[in-house]
Amino acid sequence: MAAVRSVKKLYGIGLHAIRQNTALRATTLLQKRSFRVGRALGQQTFDSSAEKPQFPGASAEFIDHLEFIQPNVISGIPVYRVMDRQGQIINTSEDPQLPKETVLNFYQKMTLLNTMDRILYESQRQGRISFYMTNYGEEGTHIGSAAALDPADLVFGQYREAGVLMYRGFPLDMFMAQCYANADDLGKGRQMPVHYGSKDLNFVTISSPLATQIPQAAGAAYAVKRENTNRVVICYFGEGAASEGDAHAGFNFSTTLECPLIFFCRNNGYAISTPTNEQYRGDGIAARGPGYGLMSIRVDGNDVFAVYNATKEARRRAVAENQPFLIEAMTYRIGHHSTSDDSSAYRSVDEVNYWDKQDHPISRLRHYMTARGWWDEDEERAWRKQSRKLVMVAFEKAEKRLKPHPDLMFTDVYDEMTPQIVRQKDAMWRHVQQYKEHYPLDLYEK
Ligand SMILES: Cc1ncc(C[n+]2csc(CCOP(=O)(O)OP(=O)(O)O)c2C)c(N)n1
């Protein structure tokens, strides 16, 4: 409960500070104004402080001198954490006190994700798949948030949230089938790798154009609210995507329509090669929350328990109060942006090494487990071996599996194929027949 209280306190910090500041300034200014007006009118007294602004778009007092709001009024938003970098609980009342099995599951999912990333990244380098994006360094944001949700809650991801799907039970075989675009892929091989989706697991299929998921999530959350089923929607995005106009639309709709929605920003320092100091000039993404009337918090994204506590409390309140929350999880993208990127062109090895070696969500959780006697070197070695094997088995299976029937490229856009689509399909088959030698049809389902 204390954990919950403290998170609540943090949610209020930005707004509270602004309110205090504004109220203080308004009082002094009103005093000054009465005095000046009194002087100008001789002995006549005219207390203009009685006048109240009537504008429908703001609730505030008049002031009588020109003053711009300093951006730093809402800066320095604190970073909520539960564990320090050595995995020690800082304030015991904040420890979510999760059972051993739950914590081991967190750790195993975070490391399995790591292993899957390594194998799929290498697969792309070897030309076996066309593209890949790793999740290195952001494992704590995925697992901590996923664990705090109900399985029925609807997830809108950006593309770097594979751990959320893994936590929900998406099997390795399915991850591999999607990346290999084989006949087992739920998306029938039509999407680029990492564009996962699962109706059963309430995970909306990823789409590449940045931030499209944000207003979609607001709409879905509005629908969820109308259903009255105590579900929430969670919407993940990067700090780069938050610069898109769609982010504004989503934030504003969600507050005005009072939607049970958690905006989860993974602030990992870079949007491909654009560092945060070129992305925005305010205090990150959390600082934008009060401007939209959004309850907001900043958390240490490398602390899986901090992410868990904040998401759990945001979820509880989003359902109870029908209002959206913004969580800005501070983290670091250790890998390249994608296999199309070489990050050594815009950041130093030392910078990356710091996060990889000294402030990593996996090692932090491991320290926590080791200190409790829940994990040791032998278990680590055995699990590394076992998890690698699990990934390799799935990988080999996916690689051998046939590709989906080529006709499936043309189905599902419309209920029935339109004449134009039928013409395109026929043209494709004529082309394939003509250049048979370039199209190994035996690798495709008949
Ligand atoms: C509308 C649009 N513009 C540009 C791109 C190209 N693009 C893909 S990812 C990306 C960076 C996004 O960064 P961020 O949101 O911080 O997420 P991260 O990759 O760091 O997880 C860009 C510019 C795109 N996919 N869509």
GROMACS .gro file of C-alpha atoms and ligand atoms in nm:
model
  472
    1MET     CA    1   0.000   0.000   0.000
    2ALA     CA    2   0.286   0.234   0.081
    3ALA     CA    3   0.424   0.164  -0.265
    4VAL     CA    4   0.094   0.271  -0.407
    5ARG     CA    5   0.087   0.585  -0.192
    6SER     CA    6   0.428   0.694  -0.302
    7VAL     CA    7   0.349   0.639  -0.668
    8LYS     CA    8   0.035   0.846  -0.620
    9LYS     CA    9   0.242   1.122  -0.469
   10LEU     CA   10   0.468   1.120  -0.772
   11TYR     CA   11   0.181   1.137  -1.014
   12GLY     CA   12   0.076   1.460  -0.853
   13ILE     CA   13   0.417   1.623  -0.839
   14GLY     CA   14   0.414   1.820  -1.163
   15LEU     CA   15   0.067   1.958  -1.123
   16HIS     CA   16   0.109   2.027  -0.755
   17ALA     CA   17   0.424   2.231  -0.813
   18ILE     CA   18   0.257   2.428  -1.090
   19ARG     CA   19  -0.052   2.496  -0.882
   20GLN     CA   20   0.152   2.615  -0.582
   21ASN     CA   21   0.370   2.833  -0.795
   22THR     CA   22   0.081   2.991  -0.982
   23ALA     CA   23  -0.129   3.047  -0.670
   24LEU     CA   24   0.160   3.219  -0.494
   25ARG     CA   25   0.234   3.445  -0.787
   26ALA     CA   26  -0.132   3.525  -0.838
   27THR     CA   27  -0.177   3.639  -0.474
   28THR     CA   28   0.121   3.876  -0.476
   29LEU     CA   29   0.025   4.012  -0.811
   30LEU     CA   30  -0.329   4.080  -0.703
   31GLN     CA   31  -0.204   4.269  -0.398
   32LYS     CA   32   0.029   4.479  -0.614
   33ARG     CA   33  -0.244   4.548  -0.863
   34SER     CA   34  -0.492   4.680  -0.603
   35PHE     CA   35  -0.223   4.910  -0.469
   36ARG     CA   36  -0.136   5.052  -0.811
   37VAL     CA   37  -0.496   5.102  -0.911
   38GLY     CA   38  -0.560   5.275  -0.577
   39ARG     CA   39  -0.273   5.519  -0.641
   40ALA     CA   40  -0.377   5.600  -0.996
   41LEU     CA   41  -0.729   5.690  -0.887
   42GLY     CA   42  -0.620   5.913  -0.595
   43GLN     CA   43  -0.817   5.825  -0.288
   44GLN     CA   44  -1.067   5.624  -0.486
   45THR     CA   45  -1.039   5.259  -0.411
   46PHE     CA   46  -1.111   5.006  -0.678
   47ASP     CA   47  -1.039   4.649  -0.598
   48SER     CA   48  -0.992   4.489  -0.937
   49SER     CA   49  -0.903   4.162  -0.772
   50ALA     CA   50  -1.275   4.100  -0.758
   51GLU     CA   51  -1.272   4.057  -1.136
   52LYS     CA   52  -1.248   3.699  -1.244
   53PRO     CA   53  -1.167   3.580  -1.593
   54GLN     CA   54  -1.474   3.436  -1.759
   55PHE     CA   55  -1.300   3.266  -2.053
   56PRO     CA   56  -1.436   2.915  -2.100
   57GLY     CA   57  -1.095   2.770  -2.191
   58ALA     CA   58  -0.898   2.839  -1.872
   59SER     CA   59  -0.945   2.837  -1.498
   60ALA     CA   60  -0.710   3.102  -1.364
   61GLU     CA   61  -0.678   3.450  -1.217
   62PHE     CA   62  -0.594   3.775  -1.396
   63ILE     CA   63  -0.247   3.920  -1.348
   64ASP     CA   64  -0.148   4.275  -1.430
   65HIS     CA   65   0.204   4.240  -1.556
   66LEU     CA   66   0.353   4.065  -1.852
   67GLU     CA   67   0.519   3.738  -1.768
   68PHE     CA   68   0.595   3.432  -1.977
   69ILE     CA   69   0.576   3.090  -1.820
   70GLN     CA   70   0.924   2.949  -1.782
   71PRO     CA   71   0.957   2.600  -1.933
   72ASN     CA   72   1.156   2.500  -1.626
   73VAL     CA   73   0.842   2.533  -1.412
   74ILE     CA   74   0.778   2.177  -1.526
   75SER     CA   75   1.128   2.038  -1.543
   76GLY     CA   76   1.330   1.808  -1.327
   77ILE     CA   77   1.051   1.555  -1.304
   78PRO     CA   78   1.191   1.290  -1.068
   79VAL     CA   79   1.259   0.932  -1.169
   80TYR     CA   80   1.074   0.681  -0.954
   81ARG     CA   81   1.272   0.370  -0.869
   82VAL     CA   82   1.249   0.081  -0.626
   83MET     CA   83   1.591  -0.084  -0.666
   84ASP     CA   84   1.933   0.077  -0.696
   85ARG     CA   85   2.179  -0.037  -0.959
   86GLN     CA   86   2.296  -0.318  -0.734
   87GLY     CA   87   1.946  -0.457  -0.706
   88GLN     CA   88   1.897  -0.338  -0.349
   89ILE     CA   89   1.554  -0.218  -0.245
   90ILE     CA   90   1.586   0.148  -0.154
   91ASN     CA   91   1.265   0.187   0.044
   92THR     CA   92   1.126  -0.144   0.167
   93SER     CA   93   0.770  -0.015   0.159
   94GLU     CA   94   0.803   0.015  -0.220
   95ASP     CA   95   0.910  -0.348  -0.268
   96PRO     CA   96   0.621  -0.514  -0.452
   97GLN     CA   97   0.724  -0.833  -0.267
   98LEU     CA   98   0.650  -1.056  -0.558
   99PRO     CA   99   0.680  -1.429  -0.493
  100LYS     CA  100   0.998  -1.607  -0.595
  101GLU     CA  101   0.833  -1.785  -0.890
  102THR     CA  102   0.707  -1.455  -1.030
  103VAL     CA  103   1.048  -1.293  -1.004
  104LEU     CA  104   1.216  -1.596  -1.164
  105ASN     CA  105   0.961  -1.578  -1.443
  106PHE     CA  106   1.046  -1.208  -1.495
  107TYR     CA  107   1.413  -1.297  -1.517
  108GLN     CA  108   1.362  -1.591  -1.748
  109LYS     CA  109   1.143  -1.389  -1.985
  110MET     CA  110   1.390  -1.099  -1.991
  111THR     CA  111   1.683  -1.329  -2.069
  112LEU     CA  112   1.488  -1.543  -2.316
  113LEU     CA  113   1.403  -1.227  -2.506
  114ASN     CA  114   1.774  -1.145  -2.506
  115THR     CA  115   1.864  -1.485  -2.645
  116MET     CA  116   1.593  -1.473  -2.911
  117ASP     CA  117   1.718  -1.128  -3.014
  118ARG     CA  118   2.071  -1.256  -3.050
  119ILE     CA  119   1.971  -1.547  -3.274
  120LEU     CA  120   1.734  -1.346  -3.492
  121TYR     CA  121   1.979  -1.058  -3.524
  122GLU     CA  122   2.246  -1.303  -3.641
  123SER     CA  123   1.994  -1.465  -3.878
  124GLN     CA  124   1.947  -1.131  -4.048
  125ARG     CA  125   2.322  -1.071  -4.069
  126GLN     CA  126   2.353  -1.408  -4.239
  127GLY     CA  127   2.080  -1.320  -4.489
  128ARG     CA  128   1.828  -1.570  -4.357
  129ILE     CA  129   1.563  -1.306  -4.275
  130SER     CA  130   1.520  -0.961  -4.422
  131PHE     CA  131   1.517  -0.737  -4.115
  132TYR     CA  132   1.526  -0.738  -3.736
  133MET     CA  133   1.505  -0.509  -3.434
  134THR     CA  134   1.652  -0.603  -3.097
  135ASN     CA  135   1.517  -0.507  -2.757
  136TYR     CA  136   1.851  -0.496  -2.569
  137GLY     CA  137   1.841  -0.278  -2.259
  138GLU     CA  138   1.464  -0.233  -2.259
  139GLU     CA  139   1.368  -0.573  -2.117
  140GLY     CA  140   1.264  -0.421  -1.782
  141THR     CA  141   1.011  -0.188  -1.944
  142HIS     CA  142   0.848  -0.479  -2.129
  143ILE     CA  143   0.826  -0.734  -1.851
  144GLY     CA  144   0.750  -0.490  -1.568
  145SER     CA  145   0.459  -0.335  -1.757
  146ALA     CA  146   0.324  -0.659  -1.906
  147ALA     CA  147   0.316  -0.824  -1.563
  148ALA     CA  148   0.111  -0.540  -1.417
  149LEU     CA  149  -0.167  -0.578  -1.674
  150ASP     CA  150  -0.459  -0.811  -1.704
  151PRO     CA  151  -0.434  -1.053  -2.001
  152ALA     CA  152  -0.761  -0.909  -2.134
  153ASP     CA  153  -0.612  -0.558  -2.157
  154LEU     CA  154  -0.551  -0.450  -2.513
  155VAL     CA  155  -0.193  -0.374  -2.619
  156PHE     CA  156  -0.090  -0.135  -2.893
  157GLY     CA  157   0.285  -0.160  -2.950
  158GLN     CA  158   0.528   0.038  -3.162
  159TYR     CA  159   0.767  -0.242  -3.265
  160ARG     CA  160   1.020  -0.272  -2.982
  161GLU     CA  161   0.797  -0.447  -2.732
  162ALA     CA  162   0.847  -0.816  -2.812
  163GLY     CA  163   0.889  -0.887  -2.438
  164VAL     CA  164   0.531  -0.780  -2.370
  165LEU     CA  165   0.406  -1.036  -2.617
  166MET     CA  166   0.645  -1.297  -2.482
  167TYR     CA  167   0.521  -1.236  -2.128
  168ARG     CA  168   0.165  -1.289  -2.251
  169GLY     CA  169   0.260  -1.633  -2.377
  170PHE     CA  170   0.336  -1.585  -2.747
  171PRO     CA  171   0.547  -1.894  -2.820
  172LEU     CA  172   0.897  -1.882  -2.965
  173ASP     CA  173   0.764  -2.077  -3.266
  174MET     CA  174   0.527  -1.792  -3.344
  175PHE     CA  175   0.796  -1.524  -3.311
  176MET     CA  176   1.010  -1.723  -3.550
  177ALA     CA  177   0.723  -1.795  -3.790
  178GLN     CA  178   0.654  -1.422  -3.815
  179CYS     CA  179   1.018  -1.327  -3.874
  180TYR     CA  180   1.058  -1.606  -4.129
  181ALA     CA  181   0.719  -1.520  -4.285
  182ASN     CA  182   0.640  -1.890  -4.307
  183ALA     CA  183   0.307  -2.070  -4.340
  184ASP     CA  184   0.257  -2.075  -3.961
  185ASP     CA  185   0.273  -1.698  -3.934
  186LEU     CA  186  -0.054  -1.553  -3.805
  187GLY     CA  187  -0.009  -1.265  -4.049
  188LYS     CA  188   0.029  -1.510  -4.341
  189GLY     CA  189   0.379  -1.385  -4.418
  190ARG     CA  190   0.264  -1.044  -4.531
  191GLN     CA  191   0.447  -0.826  -4.281
  192MET     CA  192   0.809  -0.730  -4.228
  193PRO     CA  193   0.979  -0.914  -3.942
  194VAL     CA  194   0.893  -0.795  -3.586
  195HIS     CA  195   0.546  -0.680  -3.693
  196TYR     CA  196   0.381  -0.927  -3.458
  197GLY     CA  197   0.016  -0.943  -3.373
  198SER     CA  198  -0.207  -1.184  -3.183
  199LYS     CA  199  -0.582  -1.159  -3.153
  200ASP     CA  200  -0.587  -1.430  -2.886
  201LEU     CA  201  -0.336  -1.241  -2.673
  202ASN     CA  202  -0.502  -0.901  -2.727
  203PHE     CA  203  -0.194  -0.762  -2.898
  204VAL     CA  204  -0.278  -0.542  -3.196
  205THR     CA  205  -0.058  -0.603  -3.500
  206ILE     CA  206   0.236  -0.364  -3.524
  207SER     CA  207   0.233  -0.111  -3.805
  208SER     CA  208   0.547   0.072  -3.915
  209PRO     CA  209   0.429   0.431  -3.964
  210LEU     CA  210   0.526   0.593  -3.637
  211ALA     CA  211   0.264   0.690  -3.381
  212THR     CA  212  -0.038   0.563  -3.573
  213GLN     CA  213  -0.103   0.339  -3.273
  214ILE     CA  214  -0.149   0.639  -3.041
  215PRO     CA  215  -0.483   0.777  -3.167
  216GLN     CA  216  -0.593   0.420  -3.245
  217ALA     CA  217  -0.533   0.331  -2.881
  218ALA     CA  218  -0.735   0.633  -2.769
  219GLY     CA  219  -1.023   0.516  -2.987
  220ALA     CA  220  -0.995   0.161  -2.859
  221ALA     CA  221  -0.986   0.283  -2.499
  222TYR     CA  222  -1.300   0.484  -2.562
  223ALA     CA  223  -1.467   0.167  -2.694
  224VAL     CA  224  -1.342  -0.030  -2.393
  225LYS     CA  225  -1.490   0.232  -2.162
  226ARG     CA  226  -1.826   0.206  -2.335
  227GLU     CA  227  -1.816  -0.173  -2.301
  228ASN     CA  228  -1.779  -0.130  -1.926
  229THR     CA  229  -1.568  -0.441  -1.886
  230ASN     CA  230  -1.292  -0.308  -1.657
  231ARG     CA  231  -1.029  -0.345  -1.924
  232VAL     CA  232  -0.761  -0.091  -2.006
  233VAL     CA  233  -0.566  -0.022  -2.321
  234ILE     CA  234  -0.190   0.025  -2.307
  235CYS     CA  235  -0.010   0.208  -2.582
  236TYR     CA  236   0.369   0.185  -2.616
  237PHE     CA  237   0.574   0.433  -2.813
  238GLY     CA  238   0.922   0.581  -2.826
  239GLU     CA  239   1.017   0.937  -2.737
  240GLY     CA  240   1.079   0.992  -3.110
  241ALA     CA  241   0.727   0.883  -3.202
  242ALA     CA  242   0.598   1.128  -2.941
  243SER     CA  243   0.705   1.409  -3.178
  244GLU     CA  244   0.448   1.298  -3.434
  245GLY     CA  245   0.120   1.489  -3.462
  246ASP     CA  246  -0.067   1.166  -3.395
  247ALA     CA  247   0.071   1.169  -3.040
  248HIS     CA  248  -0.099   1.502  -2.976
  249ALA     CA  249  -0.428   1.374  -3.118
  250GLY     CA  250  -0.413   1.060  -2.906
  251PHE     CA  251  -0.324   1.241  -2.581
  252ASN     CA  252  -0.594   1.501  -2.626
  253PHE     CA  253  -0.870   1.262  -2.725
  254SER     CA  254  -0.790   1.032  -2.438
  255THR     CA  255  -0.820   1.302  -2.172
  256THR     CA  256  -1.124   1.475  -2.316
  257LEU     CA  257  -1.304   1.144  -2.370
  258GLU     CA  258  -1.185   1.019  -2.029
  259CYS     CA  259  -1.047   0.689  -2.152
  260PRO     CA  260  -0.894   0.405  -1.947
  261LEU     CA  261  -0.561   0.417  -2.126
  262ILE     CA  262  -0.196   0.391  -2.025
  263PHE     CA  263   0.044   0.574  -2.252
  264PHE     CA  264   0.375   0.400  -2.200
  265CYS     CA  265   0.667   0.592  -2.345
  266ARG     CA  266   0.997   0.408  -2.373
  267ASN     CA  267   1.244   0.693  -2.362
  268ASN     CA  268   1.555   0.509  -2.477
  269GLY     CA  269   1.765   0.811  -2.570
  270TYR     CA  270   1.754   0.782  -2.948
  271ALA     CA  271   1.513   0.786  -3.240
  272ILE     CA  272   1.742   0.604  -3.485
  273SER     CA  273   2.031   0.855  -3.494
  274THR     CA  274   1.846   1.148  -3.335
  275PRO     CA  275   1.941   1.186  -2.969
  276THR     CA  276   1.688   1.324  -2.722
  277ASN     CA  277   1.862   1.664  -2.706
  278GLU     CA  278   1.774   1.712  -3.072
  279GLN     CA  279   1.431   1.553  -3.038
  280TYR     CA  280   1.281   1.796  -2.783
  281ARG     CA  281   1.367   2.090  -2.558
  282GLY     CA  282   1.128   2.027  -2.269
  283ASP     CA  283   1.178   1.783  -1.982
  284GLY     CA  284   1.114   1.465  -2.178
  285ILE     CA  285   0.772   1.324  -2.241
  286ALA     CA  286   0.633   1.320  -1.884
  287ALA     CA  287   0.651   1.701  -1.878
  288ARG     CA  288   0.394   1.712  -2.157
  289GLY     CA  289   0.136   1.527  -1.950
  290PRO     CA  290   0.006   1.819  -1.741
  291GLY     CA  291  -0.046   2.021  -2.059
  292TYR     CA  292  -0.300   1.762  -2.167
  293GLY     CA  293  -0.445   1.712  -1.822
  294LEU     CA  294  -0.281   1.368  -1.814
  295MET     CA  295  -0.173   1.204  -1.490
  296SER     CA  296   0.197   1.149  -1.545
  297ILE     CA  297   0.498   0.980  -1.393
  298ARG     CA  298   0.859   0.917  -1.487
  299VAL     CA  299   1.012   0.587  -1.385
  300ASP     CA  300   1.347   0.414  -1.408
  301GLY     CA  301   1.278   0.177  -1.694
  302ASN     CA  302   1.577  -0.036  -1.600
  303ASP     CA  303   1.411  -0.116  -1.269
  304VAL     CA  304   1.153  -0.381  -1.345
  305PHE     CA  305   0.982  -0.331  -1.007
  306ALA     CA  306   0.945   0.045  -1.054
  307VAL     CA  307   0.787  -0.018  -1.394
  308TYR     CA  308   0.564  -0.284  -1.241
  309ASN     CA  309   0.445  -0.062  -0.951
  310ALA     CA  310   0.377   0.238  -1.172
  311THR     CA  311   0.189   0.038  -1.436
  312LYS     CA  312  -0.013  -0.149  -1.176
  313GLU     CA  313  -0.124   0.169  -1.004
  314ALA     CA  314  -0.192   0.344  -1.334
  315ARG     CA  315  -0.400   0.046  -1.442
  316ARG     CA  316  -0.597   0.040  -1.118
  317ARG     CA  317  -0.678   0.408  -1.139
  318ALA     CA  318  -0.742   0.410  -1.514
  319VAL     CA  319  -1.018   0.154  -1.463
  320ALA     CA  320  -1.155   0.302  -1.141
  321GLU     CA  321  -1.156   0.662  -1.259
  322ASN     CA  322  -1.185   0.631  -1.636
  323GLN     CA  323  -0.889   0.847  -1.708
  324PRO     CA  324  -0.564   0.807  -1.901
  325PHE     CA  325  -0.214   0.794  -1.752
  326LEU     CA  326   0.126   0.868  -1.899
  327ILE     CA  327   0.429   0.668  -1.790
  328GLU     CA  328   0.767   0.777  -1.919
  329ALA     CA  329   1.012   0.491  -1.865
  330MET     CA  330   1.371   0.612  -1.887
  331THR     CA  331   1.594   0.351  -2.043
  332TYR     CA  332   1.861   0.305  -2.307
  333ARG     CA  333   1.861   0.137  -2.647
  334ILE     CA  334   2.174  -0.077  -2.629
  335GLY     CA  335   2.140  -0.232  -2.974
  336HIS     CA  336   2.142  -0.056  -3.308
  337HIS     CA  337   1.803   0.090  -3.403
  338SER     CA  338   1.750  -0.201  -3.642
  339THR     CA  339   1.954  -0.416  -3.877
  340SER     CA  340   1.943  -0.119  -4.119
  341ASP     CA  341   2.136   0.099  -3.873
  342ASP     CA  342   2.496   0.125  -3.755
  343SER     CA  343   2.486   0.323  -3.432
  344SER     CA  344   2.866   0.358  -3.413
  345ALA     CA  345   2.818   0.647  -3.657
  346TYR     CA  346   2.644   0.861  -3.395
  347ARG     CA  347   2.735   0.737  -3.044
  348SER     CA  348   3.044   0.615  -2.866
  349VAL     CA  349   3.125   0.261  -2.761
  350ASP     CA  350   3.189   0.392  -2.408
  351GLU     CA  351   2.838   0.530  -2.387
  352VAL     CA  352   2.683   0.199  -2.492
  353ASN     CA  353   2.914   0.005  -2.261
  354TYR     CA  354   2.805   0.206  -1.962
  355TRP     CA  355   2.443   0.094  -2.002
  356ASP     CA  356   2.535  -0.257  -2.102
  357LYS     CA  357   2.774  -0.318  -1.812
  358GLN     CA  358   2.668  -0.085  -1.532
  359ASP     CA  359   2.300  -0.007  -1.557
  360HIS     CA  360   2.128  -0.301  -1.715
  361PRO     CA  361   1.777  -0.416  -1.617
  362ILE     CA  362   1.873  -0.784  -1.634
  363SER     CA  363   2.179  -0.759  -1.413
  364ARG     CA  364   1.988  -0.544  -1.166
  365LEU     CA  365   1.719  -0.810  -1.128
  366ARG     CA  366   1.982  -1.081  -1.109
  367HIS     CA  367   2.153  -0.900  -0.819
  368TYR     CA  368   1.816  -0.885  -0.644
  369MET     CA  369   1.758  -1.259  -0.691
  370THR     CA  370   2.111  -1.356  -0.595
  371ALA     CA  371   2.092  -1.154  -0.273
  372ARG     CA  372   1.788  -1.359  -0.171
  373GLY     CA  373   1.950  -1.689  -0.257
  374TRP     CA  374   1.702  -1.744  -0.541
  375TRP     CA  375   1.961  -1.774  -0.815
  376ASP     CA  376   2.325  -1.875  -0.848
  377GLU     CA  377   2.595  -1.930  -1.108
  378ASP     CA  378   2.496  -2.291  -1.175
  379GLU     CA  379   2.132  -2.201  -1.232
  380GLU     CA  380   2.241  -1.918  -1.457
  381ARG     CA  381   2.459  -2.148  -1.667
  382ALA     CA  382   2.189  -2.414  -1.694
  383TRP     CA  383   1.921  -2.162  -1.788
  384ARG     CA  384   2.143  -1.995  -2.051
  385LYS     CA  385   2.198  -2.334  -2.209
  386GLN     CA  386   1.835  -2.435  -2.190
  387SER     CA  387   1.702  -2.103  -2.324
  388ARG     CA  388   1.945  -2.109  -2.614
  389LYS     CA  389   1.829  -2.457  -2.699
  390LEU     CA  390   1.463  -2.351  -2.691
  391VAL     CA  391   1.538  -2.066  -2.928
  392MET     CA  392   1.746  -2.281  -3.163
  393VAL     CA  393   1.478  -2.551  -3.187
  394ALA     CA  394   1.216  -2.290  -3.280
  395PHE     CA  395   1.454  -2.122  -3.522
  396GLU     CA  396   1.539  -2.445  -3.706
  397LYS     CA  397   1.175  -2.540  -3.729
  398ALA     CA  398   1.077  -2.200  -3.869
  399GLU     CA  399   1.350  -2.206  -4.127
  400LYS     CA  400   1.243  -2.543  -4.263
  401ARG     CA  401   0.874  -2.459  -4.278
  402LEU     CA  402   0.719  -2.377  -4.618
  403LYS     CA  403   0.622  -2.021  -4.707
  404PRO     CA  404   0.250  -1.936  -4.731
  405HIS     CA  405   0.069  -1.992  -5.063
  406PRO     CA  406   0.145  -1.690  -5.289
  407ASP     CA  407  -0.227  -1.629  -5.348
  408LEU     CA  408  -0.251  -1.517  -4.984
  409MET     CA  409  -0.081  -1.194  -5.085
  410PHE     CA  410  -0.408  -1.090  -5.244
  411THR     CA  411  -0.667  -1.206  -4.993
  412ASP     CA  412  -0.811  -1.043  -4.682
  413VAL     CA  413  -0.782  -0.682  -4.797
  414TYR     CA  414  -1.146  -0.703  -4.902
  415ASP     CA  415  -1.401  -0.966  -4.815
  416GLU     CA  416  -1.396  -1.063  -5.182
  417MET     CA  417  -1.115  -0.981  -5.421
  418THR     CA  418  -1.192  -0.676  -5.634
  419PRO     CA  419  -1.148  -0.707  -6.018
  420GLN     CA  420  -0.825  -0.502  -5.993
  421ILE     CA  421  -0.681  -0.736  -5.731
  422VAL     CA  422  -0.780  -1.040  -5.939
  423ARG     CA  423  -0.597  -0.884  -6.237
  424GLN     CA  424  -0.288  -0.826  -6.021
  425LYS     CA  425  -0.295  -1.185  -5.901
  426ASP     CA  426  -0.320  -1.318  -6.258
  427ALA     CA  427  -0.037  -1.089  -6.366
  428MET     CA  428   0.179  -1.221  -6.082
  429TRP     CA  429   0.121  -1.582  -6.186
  430ARG     CA  430   0.199  -1.507  -6.552
  431HIS     CA  431   0.523  -1.342  -6.441
  432VAL     CA  432   0.615  -1.630  -6.208
  433GLN     CA  433   0.551  -1.886  -6.484
  434GLN     CA  434   0.758  -1.687  -6.730
  435TYR     CA  435   1.058  -1.657  -6.491
  436LYS     CA  436   1.019  -1.992  -6.316
  437GLU     CA  437   1.388  -2.034  -6.258
  438HIS     CA  438   1.388  -1.733  -6.019
  439TYR     CA  439   1.089  -1.850  -5.814
  440PRO     CA  440   1.146  -2.165  -5.609
  441LEU     CA  441   0.776  -2.255  -5.582
  442ASP     CA  442   0.857  -2.579  -5.406
  443LEU     CA  443   0.935  -2.367  -5.098
  444TYR     CA  444   0.575  -2.241  -5.092
  445GLU     CA  445   0.260  -2.415  -4.978
  446LYS     CA  446   0.058  -2.563  -5.261
  447LIG     C1  447   0.578   0.835  -3.992
  447LIG     C2  448   0.715   0.774  -3.990
  447LIG     N1  449   0.824   0.854  -4.001
  447LIG     C3  450   0.946   0.800  -3.997
  447LIG     C4  451   0.964   0.665  -3.983
  447LIG     C5  452   1.103   0.605  -3.980
  447LIG     N2  453   1.137   0.565  -3.844
  447LIG     C6  454   1.121   0.437  -3.805
  447LIG     S1  455   1.164   0.416  -3.647
  447LIG     C7  456   1.206   0.576  -3.627
  447LIG     C8  457   1.257   0.626  -3.494
  447LIG     C9  458   1.160   0.611  -3.383
  447LIG     O1  459   1.219   0.636  -3.260
  447LIG     P1  460   1.148   0.614  -3.123
  447LIG     O2  461   1.003   0.646  -3.134
  447LIG     O3  462   1.223   0.689  -3.019
  447LIG     O4  463   1.156   0.457  -3.096
  447LIG     P2  464   1.281   0.360  -3.081
  447LIG     O5  465   1.313   0.311  -3.219
  447LIG     O6  466   1.392   0.437  -3.020
  447LIG     O7  467   1.237   0.247  -2.997
  447LIG    C10  468   1.188   0.646  -3.746
  447LIG    C11  469   1.217   0.789  -3.762
  447LIG    C12  470   0.847   0.585  -3.972
  447LIG     N3  471   0.854   0.453  -3.955
  447LIG     N4  472   0.725   0.642  -3.974
   0.00000   0.00000   0.00000
